[in-house]
Amino acid sequence: MNDKRTMHIAEFINSLRVAPGSKVSLAKDFDPAYRAGFLKKKDGVKTLQRGVELLTEYQARLAAQDTYGVVVVIQALDAAGKDGTIRHVMSGVNPQGVFVHSFKVPSAEELDHDYLWRYTVNLPGRGEIAIFNRSHYEEVLVVRVHPENLERQRLPAQARGKDVWTRRYRDINGWERHLVDNGFKVVKLFLNLSQEEQRVRLLRRIDLPDHNWKFSVADVEERGYWDDYQKAFSEMLSATSTEWAPWYVVPADHKWFARICVSAIIAHALIEIDPRFPEMSAEARKVLEQTRLQLEAEAPKGAAPDPFQTEADAASEKARKKVETKARKKARKEAGNKTAPGLDDPEPAA
Ligand code: AMP
Ligand code: MG
């Protein structure tokens, strides 16, 4: 990964990061319509494409190295574009190494356990990326805005006190720290949508027949709790953006821009891990070479002993020639530059 590009990504996402320890007031601190220097969707197409390519490359390396895992947490209000963002950003990755888990209203079985249980059983393994479409943060968002959810959790009295949210923040921070310490990076994204853009998107779901299925009256009811949610989000961002797992607030009023941000943030996390394809030990290589000889000896009459080797030889010869030509061109150019300017030019007419 070239350093300039890495720095560019780091700089770009820096303004979206919630500084650990800072006190967030969502409406004041983050503009849902922000789009950096990009003016229009078409300005961002190349950037998004590059982001997807980066993710593809790094995900393959993460899987091959098999040491680290990544949990991507996506939180948002309804119609902020979680599903579409996930679809777009992950469009290039190998589905064997990435899975999405959507957390719904907890089941009876889930309610029968501690509140972090269902998130734990859905964590990724090493080499994998898990995307949490909603996450353990629902436990301090919807559960907080609608206290009947807390009732359903059948907590003992001492776990239900006034300080329940402070305790949950502390639990969550501790849980994430444990994950990070053990090789599982936690990437947290909040898609920040404005109230007006949400109104328009909900209307769109009503107006467009092929979007009707997405429409839910419950979403409009939830909209009635806008201020409560803004407050719950602000407190959650303030309390749980940590050095080991910071929050990113992604401006979500422009879907295409949100997608650029999300791919940049996930790519940055993978670049930080810097996963490598495992290197072969000398011993393992020796075994490979011996096996090759054995397989070559089994070639039937008339067949190339190792057709891949023949192909590989041709490819490396071609690559060698290309490098040579490039070097020759460069040398010629340098020799040209050393001569005083204009010396090779024809004599100006007197
Ligand atoms: P959707 O994402 O549209 O499929 O809706 C999932 C629903 O499940 C949303 O209304 C969430 O608020 C709700 N939900 C997710 N997690 C929890 C939770 N821990 N407790 C209560 N409701 C939840
Ligand atoms: Mg919904």
Short mmCIF file of N, CA and C in Angstrom, two decimals, residues 23 33 45 60 66 69 85 100 108 112 125 127-128 153 187 198 207 216 231 255 263 265 275 303 311 315:
data_model
loop_
_atom_site.label_atom_id
_atom_site.label_comp_id
_atom_site.label_asym_id
_atom_site.label_seq_id
_atom_site.Cartn_x
_atom_site.Cartn_y
_atom_site.Cartn_z
N LYS A 23 -17.45 15.24 24.11
CA LYS A 23 -18.89 15.20 24.36
C LYS A 23 -19.61 15.59 23.07
N ALA A 33 -25.49 16.34 5.77
CA ALA A 33 -25.39 16.61 4.32
C ALA A 33 -23.96 16.87 3.87
N VAL A 45 -17.59 8.54 -8.09
CA VAL A 45 -17.66 7.18 -8.63
C VAL A 45 -16.32 6.46 -8.58
N ALA A 60 -8.93 -10.48 1.11
CA ALA A 60 -8.27 -11.74 0.71
C ALA A 60 -7.06 -11.99 1.61
N ASP A 66 -5.37 -15.27 8.50
CA ASP A 66 -6.13 -16.06 9.47
C ASP A 66 -5.74 -15.77 10.93
N GLY A 69 -9.66 -10.81 13.01
CA GLY A 69 -11.03 -10.73 12.49
C GLY A 69 -11.51 -9.29 12.61
N THR A 85 -25.85 0.45 1.68
CA THR A 85 -24.43 0.70 1.92
C THR A 85 -23.68 -0.63 2.03
N VAL A 100 -23.01 -11.04 6.92
CA VAL A 100 -23.80 -9.95 7.49
C VAL A 100 -24.78 -10.56 8.47
N ALA A 108 -37.17 -15.13 22.14
CA ALA A 108 -37.32 -15.63 23.51
C ALA A 108 -36.00 -16.22 23.99
N ASP A 112 -33.47 -14.82 27.04
CA ASP A 112 -33.18 -15.70 28.16
C ASP A 112 -31.71 -15.64 28.58
N GLY A 125 -14.96 -15.27 13.05
CA GLY A 125 -13.77 -16.02 13.41
C GLY A 125 -12.55 -15.30 12.88
N GLY A 127 -9.73 -14.21 10.46
CA GLY A 127 -9.74 -14.18 8.99
C GLY A 127 -11.07 -13.74 8.40
N GLU A 128 -12.06 -13.52 9.24
CA GLU A 128 -13.40 -13.18 8.73
C GLU A 128 -13.79 -11.73 9.07
N GLN A 153 -36.31 -7.91 29.33
CA GLN A 153 -35.02 -8.59 29.54
C GLN A 153 -34.94 -9.28 30.91
N VAL A 187 -15.03 -1.92 14.21
CA VAL A 187 -15.18 -0.70 13.41
C VAL A 187 -16.63 -0.23 13.55
N GLN A 198 -34.99 11.92 5.96
CA GLN A 198 -35.73 10.70 6.34
C GLN A 198 -37.18 10.79 5.87
N ASP A 207 -44.37 6.07 -2.40
CA ASP A 207 -44.67 6.47 -3.78
C ASP A 207 -44.22 5.47 -4.83
N SER A 216 -42.64 0.67 6.41
CA SER A 216 -43.23 0.11 7.61
C SER A 216 -43.80 1.26 8.43
N LYS A 231 -30.79 12.23 21.27
CA LYS A 231 -30.16 12.33 22.58
C LYS A 231 -29.44 11.01 22.92
N LYS A 255 -26.44 9.36 -0.31
CA LYS A 255 -26.09 7.93 -0.19
C LYS A 255 -24.71 7.63 -0.77
N SER A 263 -16.59 2.77 2.87
CA SER A 263 -15.52 1.93 2.33
C SER A 263 -14.16 2.45 2.76
N ILE A 265 -13.44 3.93 5.61
CA ILE A 265 -13.23 3.61 7.03
C ILE A 265 -12.88 2.13 7.20
N PRO A 275 -2.73 -7.14 6.95
CA PRO A 275 -2.58 -8.61 6.88
C PRO A 275 -1.70 -9.01 5.70
N ALA A 303 2.57 -35.35 -22.89
CA ALA A 303 2.06 -34.21 -22.12
C ALA A 303 3.23 -33.44 -21.52
N GLU A 311 3.86 -22.13 -18.62
CA GLU A 311 3.14 -20.86 -18.71
C GLU A 311 3.81 -19.80 -17.84
N ALA A 315 5.48 -16.20 -18.77
CA ALA A 315 5.01 -14.94 -18.16
C ALA A 315 6.17 -14.19 -17.52
#
